PDB file of N, CA and C in Angstrom:
ATOM      1  N   UNK A   1      12.242   6.958  13.274  1.00 46.00           N
ATOM      2  CA  UNK A   1      11.761   6.006  12.300  1.00 46.00           C
ATOM      3  C   UNK A   1      10.358   5.499  12.892  1.00 46.00           C
ATOM      4  N   UNK A   2       9.418   5.390  11.919  1.00 63.00           N
ATOM      5  CA  UNK A   2       7.999   4.945  12.357  1.00 63.00           C
ATOM      6  C   UNK A   2       7.922   3.497  12.392  1.00 63.00           C
ATOM      7  N   UNK A   3       6.905   2.968  13.135  1.00 71.00           N
ATOM      8  CA  UNK A   3       6.615   1.543  13.261  1.00 71.00           C
ATOM      9  C   UNK A   3       6.049   1.040  11.883  1.00 71.00           C
ATOM     10  N   UNK A   4       6.260  -0.175  11.608  1.00 76.00           N
ATOM     11  CA  UNK A   4       5.609  -0.923  10.483  1.00 76.00           C
ATOM     12  C   UNK A   4       4.212  -1.222  10.901  1.00 76.00           C
ATOM     13  N   UNK A   5       3.181  -0.582  10.359  1.00 79.00           N
ATOM     14  CA  UNK A   5       1.789  -0.849  10.676  1.00 79.00           C
ATOM     15  C   UNK A   5       1.180  -1.848   9.823  1.00 79.00           C
ATOM     16  N   UNK A   6       1.881  -2.511   8.905  1.00 74.00           N
ATOM     17  CA  UNK A   6       1.346  -3.528   8.147  1.00 74.00           C
ATOM     18  C   UNK A   6       1.381  -4.808   9.058  1.00 74.00           C
ATOM     19  N   UNK A   7       2.165  -4.796  10.110  1.00 71.00           N
ATOM     20  CA  UNK A   7       2.142  -5.835  11.106  1.00 71.00           C
ATOM     21  C   UNK A   7       0.916  -5.665  12.011  1.00 71.00           C
ATOM     22  N   UNK A   8       0.014  -6.642  12.007  1.00 78.00           N
ATOM     23  CA  UNK A   8      -1.166  -6.482  12.768  1.00 78.00           C
ATOM     24  C   UNK A   8      -0.860  -6.291  14.348  1.00 78.00           C
ATOM     25  N   UNK A   9       0.211  -6.847  14.798  1.00 82.00           N
ATOM     26  CA  UNK A   9       0.452  -6.644  16.269  1.00 82.00           C
ATOM     27  C   UNK A   9       0.743  -5.242  16.581  1.00 82.00           C
ATOM     28  N   UNK A  10       1.578  -4.548  15.723  1.00 77.00           N
ATOM     29  CA  UNK A  10       1.773  -3.097  15.825  1.00 77.00           C
ATOM     30  C   UNK A  10       0.518  -2.288  15.658  1.00 77.00           C
ATOM     31  N   UNK A  11      -0.271  -2.640  14.683  1.00 79.00           N
ATOM     32  CA  UNK A  11      -1.371  -1.839  14.379  1.00 79.00           C
ATOM     33  C   UNK A  11      -2.492  -2.055  15.492  1.00 79.00           C
ATOM     34  N   UNK A  12      -2.648  -3.254  16.101  1.00 85.00           N
ATOM     35  CA  UNK A  12      -3.552  -3.511  17.141  1.00 85.00           C
ATOM     36  C   UNK A  12      -3.269  -2.773  18.409  1.00 85.00           C
ATOM     37  N   UNK A  13      -1.988  -2.239  18.611  1.00 88.00           N
ATOM     38  CA  UNK A  13      -1.591  -1.433  19.771  1.00 88.00           C
ATOM     39  C   UNK A  13      -2.011  -0.007  19.627  1.00 88.00           C
ATOM     40  N   UNK A  14      -2.461   0.477  18.492  1.00 91.00           N
ATOM     41  CA  UNK A  14      -2.802   1.802  18.247  1.00 91.00           C
ATOM     42  C   UNK A  14      -4.152   2.117  18.874  1.00 91.00           C
ATOM     43  N   UNK A  15      -4.242   3.325  19.374  1.00 92.00           N
ATOM     44  CA  UNK A  15      -5.580   3.798  19.981  1.00 92.00           C
ATOM     45  C   UNK A  15      -6.389   4.178  18.785  1.00 92.00           C
ATOM     46  N   UNK A  16      -7.742   4.132  18.947  1.00 93.00           N
ATOM     47  CA  UNK A  16      -8.637   4.553  17.857  1.00 93.00           C
ATOM     48  C   UNK A  16      -8.344   6.033  17.407  1.00 93.00           C
ATOM     49  N   UNK A  17      -7.835   6.844  18.294  1.00 92.00           N
ATOM     50  CA  UNK A  17      -7.592   8.201  18.038  1.00 92.00           C
ATOM     51  C   UNK A  17      -6.325   8.351  17.091  1.00 92.00           C
ATOM     52  N   UNK A  18      -5.656   7.269  16.838  1.00 95.00           N
ATOM     53  CA  UNK A  18      -4.478   7.216  15.940  1.00 95.00           C
ATOM     54  C   UNK A  18      -4.869   6.914  14.470  1.00 95.00           C
ATOM     55  N   UNK A  19      -6.148   6.832  14.219  1.00 95.00           N
ATOM     56  CA  UNK A  19      -6.668   6.665  12.911  1.00 95.00           C
ATOM     57  C   UNK A  19      -7.451   7.857  12.401  1.00 95.00           C
ATOM     58  N   UNK A  20      -7.250   8.154  11.114  1.00 97.00           N
ATOM     59  CA  UNK A  20      -7.983   9.323  10.466  1.00 97.00           C
ATOM     60  C   UNK A  20      -9.589   8.934  10.518  1.00 97.00           C
ATOM     61  N   UNK A  21      -9.743   7.635  10.276  1.00 97.00           N
ATOM     62  CA  UNK A  21     -11.201   7.126  10.257  1.00 97.00           C
ATOM     63  C   UNK A  21     -11.250   6.162  11.302  1.00 97.00           C
ATOM     64  N   UNK A  22     -11.414   6.577  12.642  1.00 96.00           N
ATOM     65  CA  UNK A  22     -11.299   5.633  13.811  1.00 96.00           C
ATOM     66  C   UNK A  22     -12.391   4.604  13.738  1.00 96.00           C
ATOM     67  N   UNK A  23     -13.599   4.925  13.312  1.00 95.00           N
ATOM     68  CA  UNK A  23     -14.700   3.980  13.491  1.00 95.00           C
ATOM     69  C   UNK A  23     -14.306   2.710  12.525  1.00 95.00           C
ATOM     70  N   UNK A  24     -13.502   2.835  11.527  1.00 94.00           N
ATOM     71  CA  UNK A  24     -13.173   1.788  10.676  1.00 94.00           C
ATOM     72  C   UNK A  24     -11.764   1.275  10.827  1.00 94.00           C
ATOM     73  N   UNK A  25     -10.997   2.065  11.716  1.00 93.00           N
ATOM     74  CA  UNK A  25      -9.588   1.791  11.990  1.00 93.00           C
ATOM     75  C   UNK A  25      -8.820   1.881  10.558  1.00 93.00           C
ATOM     76  N   UNK A  26      -9.110   2.835   9.780  1.00 95.00           N
ATOM     77  CA  UNK A  26      -8.415   3.030   8.511  1.00 95.00           C
ATOM     78  C   UNK A  26      -7.625   4.328   8.511  1.00 95.00           C
ATOM     79  N   UNK A  27      -6.564   4.294   7.769  1.00 96.00           N
ATOM     80  CA  UNK A  27      -5.694   5.396   7.540  1.00 96.00           C
ATOM     81  C   UNK A  27      -5.065   5.824   8.939  1.00 96.00           C
ATOM     82  N   UNK A  28      -4.103   4.981   9.429  1.00 95.00           N
ATOM     83  CA  UNK A  28      -3.430   5.362  10.704  1.00 95.00           C
ATOM     84  C   UNK A  28      -2.568   6.497  10.588  1.00 95.00           C
ATOM     85  N   UNK A  29      -2.559   7.411  11.560  1.00 96.00           N
ATOM     86  CA  UNK A  29      -1.824   8.694  11.583  1.00 96.00           C
ATOM     87  C   UNK A  29      -1.178   8.960  12.948  1.00 96.00           C
ATOM     88  N   UNK A  30      -0.520   7.877  13.421  1.00 96.00           N
ATOM     89  CA  UNK A  30       0.191   8.085  14.797  1.00 96.00           C
ATOM     90  C   UNK A  30       1.373   8.963  14.732  1.00 96.00           C
ATOM     91  N   UNK A  31       1.901   9.280  13.584  1.00 96.00           N
ATOM     92  CA  UNK A  31       3.067  10.256  13.408  1.00 96.00           C
ATOM     93  C   UNK A  31       2.918  10.946  12.031  1.00 96.00           C
ATOM     94  N   UNK A  32       3.703  11.920  11.871  1.00 96.00           N
ATOM     95  CA  UNK A  32       3.641  12.773  10.668  1.00 96.00           C
ATOM     96  C   UNK A  32       3.871  11.902   9.357  1.00 96.00           C
ATOM     97  N   UNK A  33       4.834  10.971   9.410  1.00 96.00           N
ATOM     98  CA  UNK A  33       5.122  10.159   8.302  1.00 96.00           C
ATOM     99  C   UNK A  33       3.889   9.388   7.853  1.00 96.00           C
ATOM    100  N   UNK A  34       3.145   8.712   8.881  1.00 96.00           N
ATOM    101  CA  UNK A  34       1.949   8.005   8.543  1.00 96.00           C
ATOM    102  C   UNK A  34       0.787   8.934   8.098  1.00 96.00           C
ATOM    103  N   UNK A  35       0.797  10.184   8.513  1.00 97.00           N
ATOM    104  CA  UNK A  35      -0.212  11.105   8.221  1.00 97.00           C
ATOM    105  C   UNK A  35      -0.086  11.500   6.732  1.00 97.00           C
ATOM    106  N   UNK A  36       1.183  11.697   6.229  1.00 97.00           N
ATOM    107  CA  UNK A  36       1.411  12.039   4.960  1.00 97.00           C
ATOM    108  C   UNK A  36       1.066  10.868   3.979  1.00 97.00           C
ATOM    109  N   UNK A  37       1.369   9.612   4.488  1.00 97.00           N
ATOM    110  CA  UNK A  37       1.017   8.421   3.706  1.00 97.00           C
ATOM    111  C   UNK A  37      -0.511   8.342   3.627  1.00 97.00           C
ATOM    112  N   UNK A  38      -1.225   8.514   4.720  1.00 98.00           N
ATOM    113  CA  UNK A  38      -2.663   8.542   4.695  1.00 98.00           C
ATOM    114  C   UNK A  38      -3.351   9.362   3.724  1.00 98.00           C
ATOM    115  N   UNK A  39      -2.714  10.629   3.566  1.00 98.00           N
ATOM    116  CA  UNK A  39      -3.241  11.585   2.635  1.00 98.00           C
ATOM    117  C   UNK A  39      -3.025  11.023   1.208  1.00 98.00           C
ATOM    118  N   UNK A  40      -1.886  10.475   0.995  1.00 98.00           N
ATOM    119  CA  UNK A  40      -1.550   9.999  -0.339  1.00 98.00           C
ATOM    120  C   UNK A  40      -2.507   8.741  -0.692  1.00 98.00           C
ATOM    121  N   UNK A  41      -2.628   7.806   0.307  1.00 98.00           N
ATOM    122  CA  UNK A  41      -3.492   6.574   0.041  1.00 98.00           C
ATOM    123  C   UNK A  41      -4.948   7.001  -0.168  1.00 98.00           C
ATOM    124  N   UNK A  42      -5.508   7.909   0.629  1.00 98.00           N
ATOM    125  CA  UNK A  42      -6.865   8.258   0.517  1.00 98.00           C
ATOM    126  C   UNK A  42      -7.021   8.991  -0.751  1.00 98.00           C
ATOM    127  N   UNK A  43      -6.109   9.739  -1.332  1.00 98.00           N
ATOM    128  CA  UNK A  43      -6.184  10.399  -2.529  1.00 98.00           C
ATOM    129  C   UNK A  43      -6.343   9.435  -3.754  1.00 98.00           C
ATOM    130  N   UNK A  44      -5.658   8.385  -3.639  1.00 98.00           N
ATOM    131  CA  UNK A  44      -5.614   7.184  -4.567  1.00 98.00           C
ATOM    132  C   UNK A  44      -6.872   6.308  -4.571  1.00 98.00           C
ATOM    133  N   UNK A  45      -7.284   5.957  -3.326  1.00 96.00           N
ATOM    134  CA  UNK A  45      -8.295   4.893  -3.107  1.00 96.00           C
ATOM    135  C   UNK A  45      -9.467   5.293  -2.381  1.00 96.00           C
ATOM    136  N   UNK A  46      -9.542   6.536  -1.837  1.00 97.00           N
ATOM    137  CA  UNK A  46     -10.690   6.856  -1.023  1.00 97.00           C
ATOM    138  C   UNK A  46     -11.787   7.607  -1.777  1.00 97.00           C
ATOM    139  N   UNK A  47     -12.973   7.564  -1.233  1.00 98.00           N
ATOM    140  CA  UNK A  47     -14.025   8.342  -1.776  1.00 98.00           C
ATOM    141  C   UNK A  47     -13.879   9.808  -1.485  1.00 98.00           C
ATOM    142  N   UNK A  48     -14.593  10.639  -2.062  1.00 98.00           N
ATOM    143  CA  UNK A  48     -14.485  12.079  -1.806  1.00 98.00           C
ATOM    144  C   UNK A  48     -14.755  12.405  -0.356  1.00 98.00           C
ATOM    145  N   UNK A  49     -15.804  11.684   0.226  1.00 98.00           N
ATOM    146  CA  UNK A  49     -16.130  11.901   1.614  1.00 98.00           C
ATOM    147  C   UNK A  49     -15.003  11.410   2.505  1.00 98.00           C
ATOM    148  N   UNK A  50     -14.307  10.265   2.199  1.00 98.00           N
ATOM    149  CA  UNK A  50     -13.145   9.818   2.999  1.00 98.00           C
ATOM    150  C   UNK A  50     -12.028  10.818   2.932  1.00 98.00           C
ATOM    151  N   UNK A  51     -11.813  11.267   1.698  1.00 98.00           N
ATOM    152  CA  UNK A  51     -10.674  12.252   1.456  1.00 98.00           C
ATOM    153  C   UNK A  51     -10.927  13.444   2.401  1.00 98.00           C
ATOM    154  N   UNK A  52     -12.155  13.968   2.444  1.00 98.00           N
ATOM    155  CA  UNK A  52     -12.331  15.159   3.284  1.00 98.00           C
ATOM    156  C   UNK A  52     -12.128  14.824   4.777  1.00 98.00           C
ATOM    157  N   UNK A  53     -12.718  13.641   5.307  1.00 98.00           N
ATOM    158  CA  UNK A  53     -12.536  13.317   6.609  1.00 98.00           C
ATOM    159  C   UNK A  53     -11.064  13.091   7.028  1.00 98.00           C
ATOM    160  N   UNK A  54     -10.242  12.428   6.124  1.00 98.00           N
ATOM    161  CA  UNK A  54      -8.931  12.184   6.448  1.00 98.00           C
ATOM    162  C   UNK A  54      -8.105  13.441   6.431  1.00 98.00           C
ATOM    163  N   UNK A  55      -8.260  14.347   5.501  1.00 98.00           N
ATOM    164  CA  UNK A  55      -7.689  15.689   5.471  1.00 98.00           C
ATOM    165  C   UNK A  55      -7.953  16.453   6.754  1.00 98.00           C
ATOM    166  N   UNK A  56      -9.198  16.334   7.218  1.00 98.00           N
ATOM    167  CA  UNK A  56      -9.606  17.114   8.412  1.00 98.00           C
ATOM    168  C   UNK A  56      -8.836  16.567   9.650  1.00 98.00           C
ATOM    169  N   UNK A  57      -8.795  15.192   9.781  1.00 98.00           N
ATOM    170  CA  UNK A  57      -8.215  14.638  10.864  1.00 98.00           C
ATOM    171  C   UNK A  57      -6.671  14.921  10.869  1.00 98.00           C
ATOM    172  N   UNK A  58      -6.077  14.802   9.673  1.00 98.00           N
ATOM    173  CA  UNK A  58      -4.616  15.059   9.638  1.00 98.00           C
ATOM    174  C   UNK A  58      -4.305  16.498   9.974  1.00 98.00           C
ATOM    175  N   UNK A  59      -5.053  17.475   9.424  1.00 97.00           N
ATOM    176  CA  UNK A  59      -4.844  18.917   9.699  1.00 97.00           C
ATOM    177  C   UNK A  59      -5.063  19.159  11.196  1.00 97.00           C
ATOM    178  N   UNK A  60      -5.999  18.464  11.859  1.00 97.00           N
ATOM    179  CA  UNK A  60      -6.225  18.720  13.195  1.00 97.00           C
ATOM    180  C   UNK A  60      -5.120  18.265  14.027  1.00 97.00           C
ATOM    181  N   UNK A  61      -4.552  17.112  13.655  1.00 96.00           N
ATOM    182  CA  UNK A  61      -3.505  16.469  14.511  1.00 96.00           C
ATOM    183  C   UNK A  61      -2.090  17.108  14.158  1.00 96.00           C
ATOM    184  N   UNK A  62      -1.999  17.549  12.852  1.00 97.00           N
ATOM    185  CA  UNK A  62      -0.692  17.976  12.365  1.00 97.00           C
ATOM    186  C   UNK A  62      -0.937  19.270  11.531  1.00 97.00           C
ATOM    187  N   UNK A  63      -1.120  20.325  12.322  1.00 96.00           N
ATOM    188  CA  UNK A  63      -1.423  21.636  11.546  1.00 96.00           C
ATOM    189  C   UNK A  63      -0.370  22.021  10.513  1.00 96.00           C
ATOM    190  N   UNK A  64       0.894  21.593  10.699  1.00 95.00           N
ATOM    191  CA  UNK A  64       1.907  21.942   9.651  1.00 95.00           C
ATOM    192  C   UNK A  64       1.603  21.286   8.363  1.00 95.00           C
ATOM    193  N   UNK A  65       0.666  20.236   8.329  1.00 94.00           N
ATOM    194  CA  UNK A  65       0.404  19.778   7.032  1.00 94.00           C
ATOM    195  C   UNK A  65      -0.877  20.333   6.455  1.00 94.00           C
ATOM    196  N   UNK A  66      -1.318  21.380   6.949  1.00 89.00           N
ATOM    197  CA  UNK A  66      -2.477  22.138   6.459  1.00 89.00           C
ATOM    198  C   UNK A  66      -2.304  22.566   5.062  1.00 89.00           C
ATOM    199  N   UNK A  67      -3.297  22.235   4.278  1.00 79.00           N
ATOM    200  CA  UNK A  67      -3.281  22.551   2.831  1.00 79.00           C
ATOM    201  C   UNK A  67      -3.656  23.952   2.694  1.00 79.00           C
ATOM    202  N   UNK A  68      -2.878  24.665   1.892  1.00 66.00           N
ATOM    203  CA  UNK A  68      -3.255  26.093   1.534  1.00 66.00           C
ATOM    204  C   UNK A  68      -4.139  26.142   0.328  1.00 66.00           C
ATOM    205  N   UNK A  69      -5.326  26.586   0.509  1.00 50.00           N
ATOM    206  CA  UNK A  69      -6.365  26.675  -0.622  1.00 50.00           C
ATOM    207  C   UNK A  69      -6.285  28.008  -1.395  1.00 50.00           C
TER     208      UNK A  69
END
């Protein structure tokens, strides 16, 4: 079971490398569940550039989530 990252204490414990957009600390991807959620959220609310960056970060960290084009 994954941590609740809506809690700022849990979120503050994450390394920058645990975010798909580390410079902004957006879209946490510490585990595969959060990676899937990041893809869903950025698809709903992110710009096209953010979507590309998040997809790239997720696929690099979790190759099993690689999108077949």
